[in-house]
Amino acid sequence: MSSPDQMFAAAAIKAFRQNLDRATKLFTNLTEDQLQIRIAPGKNRLFYLWGHLIAVNDTIFPLLGIGDPLYPEFEAIFIKSPDGAAQELPTPAELAAASKAIDEKLLAAFNGFTASQWLERHTAVSEEDFAKEPGRNRFAILLSRTSHLAYHLGQAILAPK
Amino acid sequence: MSSPDQMFAAAAIKAFRQNLDRATKLFTNLTEDQLQIRIAPGKNRLFYLWGHLIAVNDTIFPLLGIGDPLYPEFEAIFIKSPDGAAQELPTPAELAAASKAIDEKLLAAFNGFTASQWLERHTAVSEEDFAKEPGRNRFAILLSRTSHLAYHLGQAILAPK
C-alpha cells in the first residue's frame, strides 16, 4: 500500500504522462506536410508547436536541479524565437527522437522522487523567497508543465489537417 | 507548517484555480458578439466552449460525491449536445453567475478535504474496481479537470477576436 504522499505524486505524474502521450501520438502521426500547417491563420505551425513542447519539457531538468537540458539548442529555436525565425531546424525524426529521450529521462527522475524531494524548491526561486513561499516547489512545476502540455494540445487538435 | 499531503493538495488546487481564473477573465471580457465567434472554422463558438467548461466543472460535485450539480440543465446543453443544437440557451450574464457560484462552491469543498478524503474513490468507479485501482480517486479528477480547462483555454485564446 502506498502512502498518501506517494499516491498524490503518482497521480500527478500520471496526468503529466497522459498529456505527453497524447502529444506524442498526435505529432508523430503527422506527415511532413501536415507539420507545416498552422494551428490557426497567422499562428504557429504544428512543427513549431511540437518543438516548443519538447523544448519546454527539456527545461524541466535545470528547473528541478536534476541536470542540463538534453537539447540545449532547442531553447533558442522553439522558446526564445518565434516560429519562422530560426535558420536551421531539426527534422521531424530528430524531434521525435528528442521527445523520446527527454520524456524517458524526465519520467525516470519523477518516479524516483520521494515526497520531500517533490516539495524542494525549484531553481527559479531563491532560497530566501522559497522560505516565504514554500509552494514554489518541484511539484508545482510538474503541475504547471502538465497544464502547458494540455493547453497546446487543445490548439494542435484544432489545426485543419 | 503544512504536512507534505497538504502541500500536494494545495498545489493542485492552486493549479486548478489558476486555470479557472484565466478562463473566467478571458470569457467575461468578451462582448456578446465576440462570444459568437468560432474558435476555428466549423468548430465551437466561444459561448459554447465557456458553457462547456462551466457544465463540466458542475459535474464535479456528483463525481466527487459532494452534492448535486448547481445547474443540472447545463449538461444537456453544453455536454450532451453539440454547439447549435440546444433551443434555449442561458445569457452570458447567467453563465457568468453560474461560473462564479460553481467555482466558489468547488473551491470551498476542495479546501476542506483532508488528504485521505482526496484519496477516496470518485463515484464513476465501483468499490470493487477501486480496490484494484486506488488511483481512481478524487485527486485524479481534480488533475484531469485542470487539464480539461487548460486544453480548452488554449483553444479559446486562438479564436479570432
mmCIF file with all atom_site columns, C-alpha atoms in Angstrom, chain B residues 23-150:
data_model
loop_
_atom_site.group_PDB
_atom_site.id
_atom_site.type_symbol
_atom_site.label_atom_id
_atom_site.label_alt_id
_atom_site.label_comp_id
_atom_site.label_asym_id
_atom_site.label_entity_id
_atom_site.label_seq_id
_atom_site.pdbx_PDB_ins_code
_atom_site.Cartn_x
_atom_site.Cartn_y
_atom_site.Cartn_z
_atom_site.occupancy
_atom_site.B_iso_or_equiv
_atom_site.pdbx_formal_charge
_atom_site.auth_seq_id
_atom_site.auth_comp_id
_atom_site.auth_asym_id
_atom_site.auth_atom_id
_atom_site.pdbx_PDB_model_num
ATOM 1   C CA . ALA B 1 23  ? -10.880 31.161 -18.228 1.00 0.00 ? 23  ALA B CA 1
ATOM 2   C CA . THR B 1 24  ? -13.143 33.492 -16.272 1.00 0.00 ? 24  THR B CA 1
ATOM 3   C CA . LYS B 1 25  ? -11.052 36.517 -17.190 1.00 0.00 ? 25  LYS B CA 1
ATOM 4   C CA . LEU B 1 26  ? -10.981 35.560 -20.851 1.00 0.00 ? 26  LEU B CA 1
ATOM 5   C CA . PHE B 1 27  ? -14.688 34.811 -21.257 1.00 0.00 ? 27  PHE B CA 1
ATOM 6   C CA . THR B 1 28  ? -16.142 37.571 -19.084 1.00 0.00 ? 28  THR B CA 1
ATOM 7   C CA . ASN B 1 29  ? -14.141 40.158 -21.036 1.00 0.00 ? 29  ASN B CA 1
ATOM 8   C CA . LEU B 1 30  ? -15.750 39.182 -24.342 1.00 0.00 ? 30  LEU B CA 1
ATOM 9   C CA . THR B 1 31  ? -18.715 41.053 -25.812 1.00 0.00 ? 31  THR B CA 1
ATOM 10  C CA . GLU B 1 32  ? -21.881 39.206 -26.847 1.00 0.00 ? 32  GLU B CA 1
ATOM 11  C CA . ASP B 1 33  ? -20.716 39.467 -30.453 1.00 0.00 ? 33  ASP B CA 1
ATOM 12  C CA . GLN B 1 34  ? -17.282 38.076 -29.638 1.00 0.00 ? 34  GLN B CA 1
ATOM 13  C CA . LEU B 1 35  ? -18.881 35.142 -27.821 1.00 0.00 ? 35  LEU B CA 1
ATOM 14  C CA . GLN B 1 36  ? -20.479 34.181 -31.152 1.00 0.00 ? 36  GLN B CA 1
ATOM 15  C CA . ILE B 1 37  ? -17.083 33.777 -32.831 1.00 0.00 ? 37  ILE B CA 1
ATOM 16  C CA . ARG B 1 38  ? -15.989 30.213 -33.571 1.00 0.00 ? 38  ARG B CA 1
ATOM 17  C CA . ILE B 1 39  ? -12.653 29.075 -32.145 1.00 0.00 ? 39  ILE B CA 1
ATOM 18  C CA . ALA B 1 40  ? -11.802 27.799 -35.653 1.00 0.00 ? 40  ALA B CA 1
ATOM 19  C CA . PRO B 1 41  ? -13.801 27.372 -38.886 1.00 0.00 ? 41  PRO B CA 1
ATOM 20  C CA . GLY B 1 42  ? -16.589 24.850 -38.293 1.00 0.00 ? 42  GLY B CA 1
ATOM 21  C CA . LYS B 1 43  ? -15.706 24.450 -34.605 1.00 0.00 ? 43  LYS B CA 1
ATOM 22  C CA . ASN B 1 44  ? -17.486 25.524 -31.426 1.00 0.00 ? 44  ASN B CA 1
ATOM 23  C CA . ARG B 1 45  ? -18.389 29.111 -30.655 1.00 0.00 ? 45  ARG B CA 1
ATOM 24  C CA . LEU B 1 46  ? -16.661 30.741 -27.696 1.00 0.00 ? 46  LEU B CA 1
ATOM 25  C CA . PHE B 1 47  ? -20.029 30.942 -25.930 1.00 0.00 ? 47  PHE B CA 1
ATOM 26  C CA . TYR B 1 48  ? -20.495 27.182 -26.181 1.00 0.00 ? 48  TYR B CA 1
ATOM 27  C CA . LEU B 1 49  ? -16.948 26.499 -25.041 1.00 0.00 ? 49  LEU B CA 1
ATOM 28  C CA . TRP B 1 50  ? -17.468 28.696 -22.000 1.00 0.00 ? 50  TRP B CA 1
ATOM 29  C CA . GLY B 1 51  ? -20.706 26.909 -21.153 1.00 0.00 ? 51  GLY B CA 1
ATOM 30  C CA . HIS B 1 52  ? -18.981 23.572 -21.681 1.00 0.00 ? 52  HIS B CA 1
ATOM 31  C CA . LEU B 1 53  ? -16.254 24.389 -19.167 1.00 0.00 ? 53  LEU B CA 1
ATOM 32  C CA . ILE B 1 54  ? -18.845 25.519 -16.617 1.00 0.00 ? 54  ILE B CA 1
ATOM 33  C CA . ALA B 1 55  ? -21.036 22.455 -17.186 1.00 0.00 ? 55  ALA B CA 1
ATOM 34  C CA . VAL B 1 56  ? -18.094 20.068 -16.855 1.00 0.00 ? 56  VAL B CA 1
ATOM 35  C CA . ASN B 1 57  ? -16.987 21.732 -13.637 1.00 0.00 ? 57  ASN B CA 1
ATOM 36  C CA . ASP B 1 58  ? -20.546 21.449 -12.328 1.00 0.00 ? 58  ASP B CA 1
ATOM 37  C CA . THR B 1 59  ? -20.393 17.671 -12.829 1.00 0.00 ? 59  THR B CA 1
ATOM 38  C CA . ILE B 1 60  ? -17.511 17.543 -10.341 1.00 0.00 ? 60  ILE B CA 1
ATOM 39  C CA . PHE B 1 61  ? -19.957 17.742 -7.409  1.00 0.00 ? 61  PHE B CA 1
ATOM 40  C CA . PRO B 1 62  ? -21.684 14.409 -8.112  1.00 0.00 ? 62  PRO B CA 1
ATOM 41  C CA . LEU B 1 63  ? -18.430 12.873 -9.359  1.00 0.00 ? 63  LEU B CA 1
ATOM 42  C CA . LEU B 1 64  ? -16.760 13.554 -6.018  1.00 0.00 ? 64  LEU B CA 1
ATOM 43  C CA . GLY B 1 65  ? -19.915 12.618 -4.116  1.00 0.00 ? 65  GLY B CA 1
ATOM 44  C CA . ILE B 1 66  ? -20.256 16.072 -2.576  1.00 0.00 ? 66  ILE B CA 1
ATOM 45  C CA . GLY B 1 67  ? -23.582 17.219 -3.951  1.00 0.00 ? 67  GLY B CA 1
ATOM 46  C CA . ASP B 1 68  ? -25.754 17.736 -6.983  1.00 0.00 ? 68  ASP B CA 1
ATOM 47  C CA . PRO B 1 69  ? -24.842 19.991 -9.907  1.00 0.00 ? 69  PRO B CA 1
ATOM 48  C CA . LEU B 1 70  ? -25.942 23.580 -9.279  1.00 0.00 ? 70  LEU B CA 1
ATOM 49  C CA . TYR B 1 71  ? -27.131 23.949 -12.911 1.00 0.00 ? 71  TYR B CA 1
ATOM 50  C CA . PRO B 1 72  ? -28.197 20.448 -13.946 1.00 0.00 ? 72  PRO B CA 1
ATOM 51  C CA . GLU B 1 73  ? -29.787 21.798 -17.151 1.00 0.00 ? 73  GLU B CA 1
ATOM 52  C CA . PHE B 1 74  ? -26.337 22.763 -18.480 1.00 0.00 ? 74  PHE B CA 1
ATOM 53  C CA . GLU B 1 75  ? -25.304 19.154 -19.014 1.00 0.00 ? 75  GLU B CA 1
ATOM 54  C CA . ALA B 1 76  ? -27.879 18.657 -21.798 1.00 0.00 ? 76  ALA B CA 1
ATOM 55  C CA . ILE B 1 77  ? -26.962 21.952 -23.446 1.00 0.00 ? 77  ILE B CA 1
ATOM 56  C CA . PHE B 1 78  ? -23.176 22.032 -23.152 1.00 0.00 ? 78  PHE B CA 1
ATOM 57  C CA . ILE B 1 79  ? -22.045 18.420 -22.756 1.00 0.00 ? 79  ILE B CA 1
ATOM 58  C CA . LYS B 1 80  ? -24.587 16.083 -24.312 1.00 0.00 ? 80  LYS B CA 1
ATOM 59  C CA . SER B 1 81  ? -25.481 18.384 -27.227 1.00 0.00 ? 81  SER B CA 1
ATOM 60  C CA . PRO B 1 82  ? -23.107 19.877 -29.768 1.00 0.00 ? 82  PRO B CA 1
ATOM 61  C CA . ASP B 1 83  ? -22.960 23.618 -30.303 1.00 0.00 ? 83  ASP B CA 1
ATOM 62  C CA . GLY B 1 84  ? -26.101 24.890 -32.044 1.00 0.00 ? 84  GLY B CA 1
ATOM 63  C CA . ALA B 1 85  ? -28.372 22.008 -31.029 1.00 0.00 ? 85  ALA B CA 1
ATOM 64  C CA . ALA B 1 86  ? -29.981 23.438 -27.900 1.00 0.00 ? 86  ALA B CA 1
ATOM 65  C CA . GLN B 1 87  ? -33.123 25.536 -28.371 1.00 0.00 ? 87  GLN B CA 1
ATOM 66  C CA . GLU B 1 88  ? -32.804 27.649 -25.264 1.00 0.00 ? 88  GLU B CA 1
ATOM 67  C CA . LEU B 1 89  ? -29.509 28.986 -24.060 1.00 0.00 ? 89  LEU B CA 1
ATOM 68  C CA . PRO B 1 90  ? -28.570 30.910 -20.934 1.00 0.00 ? 90  PRO B CA 1
ATOM 69  C CA . THR B 1 91  ? -27.451 34.512 -21.389 1.00 0.00 ? 91  THR B CA 1
ATOM 70  C CA . PRO B 1 92  ? -23.788 35.477 -20.925 1.00 0.00 ? 92  PRO B CA 1
ATOM 71  C CA . ALA B 1 93  ? -24.756 37.111 -17.617 1.00 0.00 ? 93  ALA B CA 1
ATOM 72  C CA . GLU B 1 94  ? -26.332 33.837 -16.494 1.00 0.00 ? 94  GLU B CA 1
ATOM 73  C CA . LEU B 1 95  ? -23.204 31.928 -17.474 1.00 0.00 ? 95  LEU B CA 1
ATOM 74  C CA . ALA B 1 96  ? -21.020 34.358 -15.555 1.00 0.00 ? 96  ALA B CA 1
ATOM 75  C CA . ALA B 1 97  ? -23.202 33.973 -12.449 1.00 0.00 ? 97  ALA B CA 1
ATOM 76  C CA . ALA B 1 98  ? -23.211 30.182 -12.781 1.00 0.00 ? 98  ALA B CA 1
ATOM 77  C CA . SER B 1 99  ? -19.449 30.111 -13.161 1.00 0.00 ? 99  SER B CA 1
ATOM 78  C CA . LYS B 1 100 ? -18.988 32.199 -10.032 1.00 0.00 ? 100 LYS B CA 1
ATOM 79  C CA . ALA B 1 101 ? -21.370 30.073 -7.946  1.00 0.00 ? 101 ALA B CA 1
ATOM 80  C CA . ILE B 1 102 ? -19.854 26.768 -9.094  1.00 0.00 ? 102 ILE B CA 1
ATOM 81  C CA . ASP B 1 103 ? -16.249 27.888 -8.694  1.00 0.00 ? 103 ASP B CA 1
ATOM 82  C CA . GLU B 1 104 ? -16.796 29.219 -5.193  1.00 0.00 ? 104 GLU B CA 1
ATOM 83  C CA . LYS B 1 105 ? -18.567 26.084 -4.018  1.00 0.00 ? 105 LYS B CA 1
ATOM 84  C CA . LEU B 1 106 ? -15.985 23.808 -5.641  1.00 0.00 ? 106 LEU B CA 1
ATOM 85  C CA . LEU B 1 107 ? -13.034 25.641 -4.136  1.00 0.00 ? 107 LEU B CA 1
ATOM 86  C CA . ALA B 1 108 ? -14.643 25.665 -0.692  1.00 0.00 ? 108 ALA B CA 1
ATOM 87  C CA . ALA B 1 109 ? -15.117 21.880 -0.918  1.00 0.00 ? 109 ALA B CA 1
ATOM 88  C CA . PHE B 1 110 ? -11.577 21.336 -2.214  1.00 0.00 ? 110 PHE B CA 1
ATOM 89  C CA . ASN B 1 111 ? -10.051 23.441 0.533   1.00 0.00 ? 111 ASN B CA 1
ATOM 90  C CA . GLY B 1 112 ? -11.956 21.422 3.124   1.00 0.00 ? 112 GLY B CA 1
ATOM 91  C CA . PHE B 1 113 ? -10.754 17.973 2.035   1.00 0.00 ? 113 PHE B CA 1
ATOM 92  C CA . THR B 1 114 ? -8.189  16.172 4.142   1.00 0.00 ? 114 THR B CA 1
ATOM 93  C CA . ALA B 1 115 ? -5.522  14.130 2.340   1.00 0.00 ? 115 ALA B CA 1
ATOM 94  C CA . SER B 1 116 ? -7.394  10.914 2.933   1.00 0.00 ? 116 SER B CA 1
ATOM 95  C CA . GLN B 1 117 ? -10.612 12.457 1.601   1.00 0.00 ? 117 GLN B CA 1
ATOM 96  C CA . TRP B 1 118 ? -8.796  13.413 -1.609  1.00 0.00 ? 118 TRP B CA 1
ATOM 97  C CA . LEU B 1 119 ? -7.752  9.802  -1.998  1.00 0.00 ? 119 LEU B CA 1
ATOM 98  C CA . GLU B 1 120 ? -11.270 8.405  -1.675  1.00 0.00 ? 120 GLU B CA 1
ATOM 99  C CA . ARG B 1 121 ? -12.849 6.897  -4.765  1.00 0.00 ? 121 ARG B CA 1
ATOM 100 C CA . HIS B 1 122 ? -14.841 9.012  -7.152  1.00 0.00 ? 122 HIS B CA 1
ATOM 101 C CA . THR B 1 123 ? -18.373 7.936  -7.951  1.00 0.00 ? 123 THR B CA 1
ATOM 102 C CA . ALA B 1 124 ? -17.677 6.833  -11.531 1.00 0.00 ? 124 ALA B CA 1
ATOM 103 C CA . VAL B 1 125 ? -15.698 3.845  -10.224 1.00 0.00 ? 125 VAL B CA 1
ATOM 104 C CA . SER B 1 126 ? -17.240 0.938  -8.309  1.00 0.00 ? 126 SER B CA 1
ATOM 105 C CA . GLU B 1 127 ? -15.958 -0.066 -4.879  1.00 0.00 ? 127 GLU B CA 1
ATOM 106 C CA . GLU B 1 128 ? -14.751 -3.314 -6.388  1.00 0.00 ? 128 GLU B CA 1
ATOM 107 C CA . ASP B 1 129 ? -12.761 -1.628 -9.167  1.00 0.00 ? 129 ASP B CA 1
ATOM 108 C CA . PHE B 1 130 ? -11.431 0.992  -6.783  1.00 0.00 ? 130 PHE B CA 1
ATOM 109 C CA . ALA B 1 131 ? -9.984  -1.724 -4.558  1.00 0.00 ? 131 ALA B CA 1
ATOM 110 C CA . LYS B 1 132 ? -7.896  -2.800 -7.558  1.00 0.00 ? 132 LYS B CA 1
ATOM 111 C CA . GLU B 1 133 ? -7.204  0.698  -8.884  1.00 0.00 ? 133 GLU B CA 1
ATOM 112 C CA . PRO B 1 134 ? -6.857  3.109  -5.953  1.00 0.00 ? 134 PRO B CA 1
ATOM 113 C CA . GLY B 1 135 ? -5.558  5.763  -8.350  1.00 0.00 ? 135 GLY B CA 1
ATOM 114 C CA . ARG B 1 136 ? -9.142  6.377  -9.478  1.00 0.00 ? 136 ARG B CA 1
ATOM 115 C CA . ASN B 1 137 ? -9.651  8.847  -6.667  1.00 0.00 ? 137 ASN B CA 1
ATOM 116 C CA . ARG B 1 138 ? -10.912 12.401 -6.243  1.00 0.00 ? 138 ARG B CA 1
ATOM 117 C CA . PHE B 1 139 ? -7.421  13.816 -6.626  1.00 0.00 ? 139 PHE B CA 1
ATOM 118 C CA . ALA B 1 140 ? -7.159  12.285 -10.105 1.00 0.00 ? 140 ALA B CA 1
ATOM 119 C CA . ILE B 1 141 ? -10.413 14.060 -11.016 1.00 0.00 ? 141 ILE B CA 1
ATOM 120 C CA . LEU B 1 142 ? -9.004  17.382 -9.843  1.00 0.00 ? 142 LEU B CA 1
ATOM 121 C CA . LEU B 1 143 ? -5.958  16.885 -12.065 1.00 0.00 ? 143 LEU B CA 1
ATOM 122 C CA . SER B 1 144 ? -7.933  15.755 -15.097 1.00 0.00 ? 144 SER B CA 1
ATOM 123 C CA . ARG B 1 145 ? -10.346 18.683 -14.784 1.00 0.00 ? 145 ARG B CA 1
ATOM 124 C CA . THR B 1 146 ? -7.368  21.035 -14.607 1.00 0.00 ? 146 THR B CA 1
ATOM 125 C CA . SER B 1 147 ? -6.021  19.607 -17.866 1.00 0.00 ? 147 SER B CA 1
ATOM 126 C CA . HIS B 1 148 ? -9.506  19.914 -19.360 1.00 0.00 ? 148 HIS B CA 1
ATOM 127 C CA . LEU B 1 149 ? -9.622  23.613 -18.512 1.00 0.00 ? 149 LEU B CA 1
ATOM 128 C CA . ALA B 1 150 ? -6.127  24.227 -19.891 1.00 0.00 ? 150 ALA B CA 1
#
